[in-house]
Short mmCIF file of C-alpha atoms and ligand atoms in Angstrom, two decimals:
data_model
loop_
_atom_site.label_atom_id
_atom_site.label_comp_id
_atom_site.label_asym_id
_atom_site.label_seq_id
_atom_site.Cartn_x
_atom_site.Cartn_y
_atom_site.Cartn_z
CA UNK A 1 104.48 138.11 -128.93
CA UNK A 2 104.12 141.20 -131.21
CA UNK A 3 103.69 144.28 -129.29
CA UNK A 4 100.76 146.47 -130.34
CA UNK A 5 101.39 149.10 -133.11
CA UNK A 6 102.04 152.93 -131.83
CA UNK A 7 99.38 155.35 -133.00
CA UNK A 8 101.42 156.92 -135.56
CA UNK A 9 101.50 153.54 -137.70
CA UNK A 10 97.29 153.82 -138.47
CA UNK A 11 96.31 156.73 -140.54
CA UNK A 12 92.56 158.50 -141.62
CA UNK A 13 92.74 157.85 -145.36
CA UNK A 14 88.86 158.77 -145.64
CA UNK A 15 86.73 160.77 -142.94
CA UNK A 16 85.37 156.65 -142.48
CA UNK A 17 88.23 154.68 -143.18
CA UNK A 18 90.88 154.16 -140.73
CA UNK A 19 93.68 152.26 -142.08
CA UNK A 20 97.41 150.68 -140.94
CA UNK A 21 100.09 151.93 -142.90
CA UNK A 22 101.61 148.68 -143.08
CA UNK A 23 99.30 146.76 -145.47
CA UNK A 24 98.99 143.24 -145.54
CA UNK A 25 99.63 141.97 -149.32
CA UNK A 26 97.63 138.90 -150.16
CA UNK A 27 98.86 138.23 -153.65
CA UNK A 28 101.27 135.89 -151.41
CA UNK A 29 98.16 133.14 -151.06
CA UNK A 30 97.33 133.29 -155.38
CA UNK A 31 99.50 129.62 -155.29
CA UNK A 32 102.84 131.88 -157.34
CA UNK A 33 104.63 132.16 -154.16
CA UNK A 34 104.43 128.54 -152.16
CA UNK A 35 101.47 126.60 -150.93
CA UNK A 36 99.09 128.25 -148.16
CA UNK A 37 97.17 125.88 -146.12
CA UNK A 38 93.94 127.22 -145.82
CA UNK A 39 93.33 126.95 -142.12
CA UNK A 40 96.94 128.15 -140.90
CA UNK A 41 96.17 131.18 -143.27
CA UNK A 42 92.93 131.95 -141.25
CA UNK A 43 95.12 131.58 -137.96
CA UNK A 44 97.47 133.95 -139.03
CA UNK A 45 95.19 136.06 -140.58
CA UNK A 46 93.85 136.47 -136.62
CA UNK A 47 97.25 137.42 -134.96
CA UNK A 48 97.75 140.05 -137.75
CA UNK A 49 95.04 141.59 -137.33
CA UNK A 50 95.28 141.07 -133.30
CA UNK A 51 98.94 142.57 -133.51
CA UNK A 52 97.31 145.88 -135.20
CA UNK A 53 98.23 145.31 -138.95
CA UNK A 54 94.44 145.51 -139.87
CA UNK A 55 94.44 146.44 -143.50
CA UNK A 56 94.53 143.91 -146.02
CA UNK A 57 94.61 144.41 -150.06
CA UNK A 58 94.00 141.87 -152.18
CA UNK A 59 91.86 141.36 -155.51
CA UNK A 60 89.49 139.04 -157.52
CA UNK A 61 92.64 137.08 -159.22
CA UNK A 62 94.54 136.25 -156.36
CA UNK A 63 93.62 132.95 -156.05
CA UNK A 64 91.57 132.01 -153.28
CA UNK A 65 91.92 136.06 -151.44
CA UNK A 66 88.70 136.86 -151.11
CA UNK A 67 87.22 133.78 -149.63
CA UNK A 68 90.44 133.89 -146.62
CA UNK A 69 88.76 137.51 -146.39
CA UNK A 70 84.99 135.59 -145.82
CA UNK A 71 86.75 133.41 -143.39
CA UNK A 72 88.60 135.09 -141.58
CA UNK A 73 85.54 138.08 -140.97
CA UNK A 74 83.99 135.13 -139.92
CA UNK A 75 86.12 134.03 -137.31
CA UNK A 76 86.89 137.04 -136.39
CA UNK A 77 83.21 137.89 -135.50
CA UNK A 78 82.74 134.09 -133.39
CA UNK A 79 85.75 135.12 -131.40
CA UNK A 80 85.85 138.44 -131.00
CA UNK A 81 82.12 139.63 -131.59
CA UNK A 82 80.54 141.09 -134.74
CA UNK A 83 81.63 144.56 -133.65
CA UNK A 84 85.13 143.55 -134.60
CA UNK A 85 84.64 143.72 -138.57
CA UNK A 86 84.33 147.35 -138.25
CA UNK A 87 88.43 147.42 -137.36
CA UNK A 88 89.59 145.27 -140.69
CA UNK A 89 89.84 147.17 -143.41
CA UNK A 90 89.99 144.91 -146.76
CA UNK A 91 90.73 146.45 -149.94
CA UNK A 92 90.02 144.42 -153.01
CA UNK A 93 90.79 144.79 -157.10
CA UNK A 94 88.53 144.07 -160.14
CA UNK A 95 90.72 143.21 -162.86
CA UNK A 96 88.31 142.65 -165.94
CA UNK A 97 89.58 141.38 -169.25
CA UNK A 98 88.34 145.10 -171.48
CA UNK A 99 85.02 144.21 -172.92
CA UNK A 100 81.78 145.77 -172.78
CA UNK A 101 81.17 147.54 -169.42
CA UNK A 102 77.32 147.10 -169.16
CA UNK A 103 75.96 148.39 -165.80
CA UNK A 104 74.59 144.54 -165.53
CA UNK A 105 78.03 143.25 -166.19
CA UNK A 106 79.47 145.36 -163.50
CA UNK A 107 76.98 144.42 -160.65
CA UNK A 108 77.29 140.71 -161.45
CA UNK A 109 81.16 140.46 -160.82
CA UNK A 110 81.07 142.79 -158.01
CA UNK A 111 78.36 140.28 -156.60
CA UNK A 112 80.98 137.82 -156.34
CA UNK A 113 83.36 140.01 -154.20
CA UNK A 114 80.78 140.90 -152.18
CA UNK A 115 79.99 137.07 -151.84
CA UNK A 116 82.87 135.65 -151.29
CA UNK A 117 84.21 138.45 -148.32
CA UNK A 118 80.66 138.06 -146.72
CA UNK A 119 80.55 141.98 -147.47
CA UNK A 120 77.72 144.27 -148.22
CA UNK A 121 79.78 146.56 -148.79
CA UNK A 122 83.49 146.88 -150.14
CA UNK A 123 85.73 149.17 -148.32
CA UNK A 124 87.81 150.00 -151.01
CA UNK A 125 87.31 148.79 -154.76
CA UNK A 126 90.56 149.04 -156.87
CA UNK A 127 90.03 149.09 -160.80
CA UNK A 128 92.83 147.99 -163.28
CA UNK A 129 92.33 148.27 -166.84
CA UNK A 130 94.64 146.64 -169.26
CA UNK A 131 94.44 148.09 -172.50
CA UNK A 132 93.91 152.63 -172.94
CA UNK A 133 92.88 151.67 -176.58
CA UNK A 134 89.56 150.37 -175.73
CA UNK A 135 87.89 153.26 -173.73
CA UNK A 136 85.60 151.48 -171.99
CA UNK A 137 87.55 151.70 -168.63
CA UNK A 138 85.21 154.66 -168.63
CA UNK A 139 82.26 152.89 -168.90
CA UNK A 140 83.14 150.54 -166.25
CA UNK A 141 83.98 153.33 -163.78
CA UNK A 142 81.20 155.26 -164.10
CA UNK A 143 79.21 152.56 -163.00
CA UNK A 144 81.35 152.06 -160.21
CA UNK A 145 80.97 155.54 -159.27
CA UNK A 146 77.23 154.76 -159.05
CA UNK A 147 77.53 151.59 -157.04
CA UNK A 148 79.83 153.46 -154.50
CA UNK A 149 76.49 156.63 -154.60
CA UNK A 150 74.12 154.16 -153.77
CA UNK A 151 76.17 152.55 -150.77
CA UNK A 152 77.80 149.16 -152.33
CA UNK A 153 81.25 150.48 -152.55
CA UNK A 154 82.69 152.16 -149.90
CA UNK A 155 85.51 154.22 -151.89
CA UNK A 156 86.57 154.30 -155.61
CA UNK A 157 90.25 153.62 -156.30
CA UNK A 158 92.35 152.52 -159.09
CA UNK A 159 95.79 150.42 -159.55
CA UNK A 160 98.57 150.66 -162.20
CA UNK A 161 96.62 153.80 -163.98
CA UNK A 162 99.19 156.39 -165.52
CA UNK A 163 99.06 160.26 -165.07
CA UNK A 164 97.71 160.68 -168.18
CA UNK A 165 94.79 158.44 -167.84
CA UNK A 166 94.22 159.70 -164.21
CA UNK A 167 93.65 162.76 -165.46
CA UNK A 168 91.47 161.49 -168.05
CA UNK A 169 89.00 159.83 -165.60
CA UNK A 170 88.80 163.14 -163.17
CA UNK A 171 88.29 164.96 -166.26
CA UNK A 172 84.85 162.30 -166.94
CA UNK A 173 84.04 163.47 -163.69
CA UNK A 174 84.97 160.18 -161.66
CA UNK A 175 85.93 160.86 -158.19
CA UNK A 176 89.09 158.26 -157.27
CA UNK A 177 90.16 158.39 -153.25
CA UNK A 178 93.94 155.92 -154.44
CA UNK A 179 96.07 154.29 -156.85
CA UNK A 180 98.13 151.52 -156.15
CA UNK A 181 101.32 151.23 -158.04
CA UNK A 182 105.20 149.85 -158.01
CA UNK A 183 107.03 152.22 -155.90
CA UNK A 184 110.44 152.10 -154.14
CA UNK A 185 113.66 152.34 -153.73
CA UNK A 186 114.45 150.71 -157.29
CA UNK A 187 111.44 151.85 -158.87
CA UNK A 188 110.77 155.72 -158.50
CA UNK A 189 108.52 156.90 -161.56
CA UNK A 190 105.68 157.30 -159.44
CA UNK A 191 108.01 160.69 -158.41
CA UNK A 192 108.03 162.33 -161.96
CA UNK A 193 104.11 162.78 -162.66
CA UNK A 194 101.82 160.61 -160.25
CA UNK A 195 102.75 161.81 -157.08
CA UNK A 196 102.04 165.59 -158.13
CA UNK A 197 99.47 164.68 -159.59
CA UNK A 198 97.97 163.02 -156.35
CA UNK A 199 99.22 166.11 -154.02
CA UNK A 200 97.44 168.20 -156.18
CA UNK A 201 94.13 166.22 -156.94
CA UNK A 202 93.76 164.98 -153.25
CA UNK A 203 94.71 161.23 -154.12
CA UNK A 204 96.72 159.22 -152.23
CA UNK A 205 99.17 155.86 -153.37
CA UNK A 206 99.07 152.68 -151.80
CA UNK A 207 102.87 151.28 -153.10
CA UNK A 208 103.85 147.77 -153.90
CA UNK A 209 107.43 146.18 -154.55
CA UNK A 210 108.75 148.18 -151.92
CA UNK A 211 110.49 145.22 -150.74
CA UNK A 212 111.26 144.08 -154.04
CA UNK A 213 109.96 140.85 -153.13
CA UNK A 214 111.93 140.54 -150.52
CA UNK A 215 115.13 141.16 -152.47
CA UNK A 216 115.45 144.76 -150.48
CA UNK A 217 116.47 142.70 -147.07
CA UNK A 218 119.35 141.10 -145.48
CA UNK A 219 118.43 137.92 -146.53
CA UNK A 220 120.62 138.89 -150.52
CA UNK A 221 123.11 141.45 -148.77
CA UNK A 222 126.36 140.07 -149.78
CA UNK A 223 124.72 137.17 -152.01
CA UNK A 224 125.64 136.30 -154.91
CA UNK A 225 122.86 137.19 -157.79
CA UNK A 226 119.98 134.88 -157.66
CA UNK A 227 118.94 133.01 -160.90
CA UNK A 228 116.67 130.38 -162.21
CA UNK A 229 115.48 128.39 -159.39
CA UNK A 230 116.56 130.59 -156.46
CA UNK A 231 114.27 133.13 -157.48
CA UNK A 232 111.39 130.79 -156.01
CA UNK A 233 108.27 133.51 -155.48
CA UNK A 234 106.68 134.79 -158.55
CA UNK A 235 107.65 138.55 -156.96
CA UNK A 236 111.41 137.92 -156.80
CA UNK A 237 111.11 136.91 -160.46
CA UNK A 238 109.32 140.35 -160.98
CA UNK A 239 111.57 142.46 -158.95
CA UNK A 240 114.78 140.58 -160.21
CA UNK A 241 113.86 141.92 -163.23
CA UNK A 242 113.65 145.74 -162.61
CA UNK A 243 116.80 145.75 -160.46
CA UNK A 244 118.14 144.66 -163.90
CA UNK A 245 116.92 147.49 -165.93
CA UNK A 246 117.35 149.30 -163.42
CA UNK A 247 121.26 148.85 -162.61
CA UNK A 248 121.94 145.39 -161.87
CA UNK A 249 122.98 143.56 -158.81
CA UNK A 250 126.66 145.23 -158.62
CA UNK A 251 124.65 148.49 -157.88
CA UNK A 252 122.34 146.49 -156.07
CA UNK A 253 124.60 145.59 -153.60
CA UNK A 254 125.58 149.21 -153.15
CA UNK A 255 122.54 149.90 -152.28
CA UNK A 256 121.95 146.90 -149.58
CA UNK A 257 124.91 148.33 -148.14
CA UNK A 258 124.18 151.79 -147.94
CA UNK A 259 120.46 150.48 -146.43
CA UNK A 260 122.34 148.38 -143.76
CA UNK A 261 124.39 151.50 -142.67
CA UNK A 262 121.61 153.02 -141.98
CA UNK A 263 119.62 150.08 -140.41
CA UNK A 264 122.72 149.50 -138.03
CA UNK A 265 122.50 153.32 -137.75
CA UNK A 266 118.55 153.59 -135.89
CA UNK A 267 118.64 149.48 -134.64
CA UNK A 268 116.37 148.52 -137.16
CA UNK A 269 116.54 146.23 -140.19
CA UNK A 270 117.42 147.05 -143.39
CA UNK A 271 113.73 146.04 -145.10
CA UNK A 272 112.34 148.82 -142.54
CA UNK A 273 114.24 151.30 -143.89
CA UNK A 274 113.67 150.45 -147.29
CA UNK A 275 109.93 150.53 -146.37
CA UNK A 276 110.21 153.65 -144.65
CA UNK A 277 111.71 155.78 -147.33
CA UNK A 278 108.70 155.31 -149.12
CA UNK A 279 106.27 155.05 -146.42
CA UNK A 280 107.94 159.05 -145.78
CA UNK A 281 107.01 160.17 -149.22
CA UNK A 282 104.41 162.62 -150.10
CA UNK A 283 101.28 161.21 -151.24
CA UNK A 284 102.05 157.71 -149.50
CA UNK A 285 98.77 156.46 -147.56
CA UNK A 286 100.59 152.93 -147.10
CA UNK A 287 102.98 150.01 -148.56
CA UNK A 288 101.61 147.05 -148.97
CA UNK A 289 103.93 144.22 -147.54
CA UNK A 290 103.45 140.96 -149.35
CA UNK A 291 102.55 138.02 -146.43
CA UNK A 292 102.84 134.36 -147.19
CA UNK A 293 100.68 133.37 -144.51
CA UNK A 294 101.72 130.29 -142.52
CA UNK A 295 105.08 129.99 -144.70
CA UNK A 296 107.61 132.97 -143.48
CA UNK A 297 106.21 135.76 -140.84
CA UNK A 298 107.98 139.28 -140.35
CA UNK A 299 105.46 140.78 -138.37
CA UNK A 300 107.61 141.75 -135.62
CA UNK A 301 110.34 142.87 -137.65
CA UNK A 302 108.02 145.35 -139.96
CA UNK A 303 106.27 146.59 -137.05
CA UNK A 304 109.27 148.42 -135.80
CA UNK A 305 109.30 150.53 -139.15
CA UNK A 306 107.33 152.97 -136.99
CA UNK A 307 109.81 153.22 -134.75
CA UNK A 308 112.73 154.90 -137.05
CA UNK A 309 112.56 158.06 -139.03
CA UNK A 310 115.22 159.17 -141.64
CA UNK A 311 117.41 161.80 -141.00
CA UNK A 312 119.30 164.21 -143.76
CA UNK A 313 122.05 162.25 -143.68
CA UNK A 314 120.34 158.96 -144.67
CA UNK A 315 118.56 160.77 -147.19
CA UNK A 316 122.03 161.95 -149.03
CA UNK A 317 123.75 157.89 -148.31
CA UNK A 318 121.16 156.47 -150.33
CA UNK A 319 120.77 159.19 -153.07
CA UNK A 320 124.75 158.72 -153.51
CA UNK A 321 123.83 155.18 -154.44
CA UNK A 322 120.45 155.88 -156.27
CA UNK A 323 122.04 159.02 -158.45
CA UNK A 324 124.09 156.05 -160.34
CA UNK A 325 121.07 154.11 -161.69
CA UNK A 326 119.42 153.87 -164.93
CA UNK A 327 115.59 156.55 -165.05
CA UNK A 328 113.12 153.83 -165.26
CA UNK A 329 110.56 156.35 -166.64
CA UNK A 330 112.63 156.72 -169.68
CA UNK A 331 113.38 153.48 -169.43
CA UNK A 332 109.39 151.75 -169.21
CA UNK A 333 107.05 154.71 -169.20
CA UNK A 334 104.76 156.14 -166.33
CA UNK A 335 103.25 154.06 -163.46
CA UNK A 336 101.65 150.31 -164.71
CA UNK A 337 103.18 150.83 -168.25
CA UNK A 338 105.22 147.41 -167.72
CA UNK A 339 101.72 146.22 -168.05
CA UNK A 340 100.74 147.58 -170.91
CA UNK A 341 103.72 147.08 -173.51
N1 NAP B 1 98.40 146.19 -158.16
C1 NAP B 1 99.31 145.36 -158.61
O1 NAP B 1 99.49 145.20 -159.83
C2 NAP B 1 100.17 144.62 -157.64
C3 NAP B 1 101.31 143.95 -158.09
C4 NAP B 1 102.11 143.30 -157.17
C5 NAP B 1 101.76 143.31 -155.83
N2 NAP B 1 100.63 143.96 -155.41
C6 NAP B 1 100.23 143.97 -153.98
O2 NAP B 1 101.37 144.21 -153.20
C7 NAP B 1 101.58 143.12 -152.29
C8 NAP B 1 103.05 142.98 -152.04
O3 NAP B 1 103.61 142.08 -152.97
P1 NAP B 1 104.98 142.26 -153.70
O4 NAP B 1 105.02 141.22 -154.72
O5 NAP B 1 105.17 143.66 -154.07
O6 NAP B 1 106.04 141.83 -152.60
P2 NAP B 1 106.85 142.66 -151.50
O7 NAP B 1 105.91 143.22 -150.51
O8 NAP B 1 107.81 143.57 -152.17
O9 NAP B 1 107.69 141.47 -150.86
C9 NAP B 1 107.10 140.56 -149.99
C10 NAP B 1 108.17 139.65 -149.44
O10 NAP B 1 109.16 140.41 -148.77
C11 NAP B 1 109.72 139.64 -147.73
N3 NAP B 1 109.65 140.43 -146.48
C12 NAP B 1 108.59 141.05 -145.95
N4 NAP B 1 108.91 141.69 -144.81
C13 NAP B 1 110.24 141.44 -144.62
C14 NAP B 1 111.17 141.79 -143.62
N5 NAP B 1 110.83 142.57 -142.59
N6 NAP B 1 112.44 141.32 -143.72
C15 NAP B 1 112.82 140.54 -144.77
N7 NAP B 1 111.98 140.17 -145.75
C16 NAP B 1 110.71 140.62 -145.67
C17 NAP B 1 108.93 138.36 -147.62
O11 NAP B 1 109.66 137.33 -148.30
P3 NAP B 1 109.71 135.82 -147.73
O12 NAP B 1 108.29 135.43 -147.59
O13 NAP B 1 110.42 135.08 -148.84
O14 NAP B 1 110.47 135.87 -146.45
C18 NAP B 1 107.67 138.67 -148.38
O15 NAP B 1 107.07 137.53 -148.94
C19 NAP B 1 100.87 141.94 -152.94
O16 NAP B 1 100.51 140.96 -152.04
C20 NAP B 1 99.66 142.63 -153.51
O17 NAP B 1 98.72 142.85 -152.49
C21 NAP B 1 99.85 144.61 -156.30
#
């Protein structure tokens, strides 16, 4: 049985929002990463939250997300009493294809989140924009802005927006609480603008890949390099590729190793630390840990990434390794640009 989470592993992201650091990652369930079975999913979904990881993050596109968010609520409040909902925290996307960004057009697809997560009101609404040459994201944000005044919308956030356009949108006048982008140990750009930009705005990052998918774990310590059909989640296939451009697996295996040293180091495995030298960063709310519900379950493992810090010395072991790889800023561009090319 997982033992409960130490205080230090929730944190107060808003003066109303209480979070766990540790969030659960629900792109798992969108069918790219193995089939979920709907009612196991709810199940789990229960013992997560029972175990203390209580945030979840998830978004209109991720195949059936929002509903397991509308079941599980619902469970939740048979078993457990309607007083419950007010400890899970689910934080969903909008992810419109750009278009015009009428107020009406805005309402009617929040409707459906709001429908299908049995929620008046969203907790956190993340907006993703795919193309900067159609301006509109503006539009569609300022009416978000006034769903979130008049009470629909909890908080305003954003995913996979760059520095520049940030800035842009606090410029318009938008108030944004998070973005959510690709951080870790492979992937550091969020370090050269974004997170200054958040330390000195008052933003805060919700991170991504930090696992790489799970590459960043014992399971591909000593492996061989995975190809074709052993890359069997649609997030190894994503992360595969950036520890390409980013060095490739030689370096890759350095880096295992150094992680591993310092796992053995604190007793803990070497996906906490990799999750932990982010979840240390400035400007890091939470990582979101990808969960295939009902299929693989590292609950007890993650939970004891509150239970390590890094010292100097870890620090220095990994940026030995790091100092050898290729800048993926110069490389693919600011935060979400892999999206945008
Ligand atoms: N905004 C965006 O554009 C965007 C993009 C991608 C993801 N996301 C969000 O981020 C979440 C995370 O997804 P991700 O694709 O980045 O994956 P990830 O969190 O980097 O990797 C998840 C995988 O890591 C493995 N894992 C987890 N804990 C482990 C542990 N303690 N030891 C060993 N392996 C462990 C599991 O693999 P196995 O199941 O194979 O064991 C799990 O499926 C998504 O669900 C989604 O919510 C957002």
């Amino acid at each position: 049985m997982t033992l409960p989470l130490p205080a230090d592993s929730s944190f107060q992201f808003t003066p109303d929002l209480r979070l766990c650091r540790l969030l659960n990652g629900m792109w798992q369930v969108s069918g790219a990463h193995g089939r979920i079975a709907p009612e196991t999913a709810i199940e789990n979904m229960m013992a997560y939250h029972q175990a203390g990881f209580t945030t979840w993050d998830l978004a209109d596109h991720y195949g059936p997300a929002e509903d397991f968010i509308g079941a599980f609520r619902q469970r939740l409040a048979q078993t457990r009493g309607e007083a419950e909902l007010a400890n899970v925290q689910a934080f969903t996307k909008w992810v419109p294809q750009p278009g015009a960004m009428t107020r009406q057009i805005v309402e009617n697809n929040m409707a459906i989140s709001h429908r299908r997560m049995g929620m008046d009101r969203l907790d956190l609404l993340q907006f993703h924009w795919w193309d900067y040459t159609d301006s509109r994201y503006l539009d569609a944000l300022t009416h978000l802005a006034a769903l979130r005044d008049e009470g629909t919308i909890r908080h305003l956030a954003l995913t996979n927006f760059d520095t520049e356009h940030l800035q842009r949108i606090v410029d318009h006048g938008i108030r944004v609480v998070s973005n959510q982008v690709q951080y870790s140990l492979i992937d550091r750009r969020p370090e050269v603008d974004m997170v200054p930009f958040c330390q000195a705005h008052n933003m805060w990052l919700f991170t991504y890949g930090t696992l790489a998918g799970g590459l960043l774990s014992e399971t591909y310590l000593g492996q061989p390099e995975p190809r074709g059909s052993a890359l069997n989640t649609a997030s190894l296939r994503k992360y595969k590729q950036m520890v390409d451009a980013w060095g490739g697996w030689a370096l890759f295996q350095e880096l295992l190793q150094a992680l591993k040293q310092i796992a053995d180091k604190h007793g803990v495995s070497l996906a906490n630390v990799a999750v932990r030298s982010i979840l240390e960063r400035p400007a890091v709310a939470g990582v979101i840990v990808g969960v295939r519900l009902g299929v693989t379950d590292h609950r007890d493992d993650n939970a004891r990434v509150f239970a390590m810090a890094l010292d100097a010395e870890d620090h220095v072991c990994l940026q030995t390794v790091l100092d050898k790889s290729r800048d993926l800023y110069r490389l693919i561009g600011d935060c979400g640009d892999e999206y945008r090319r």
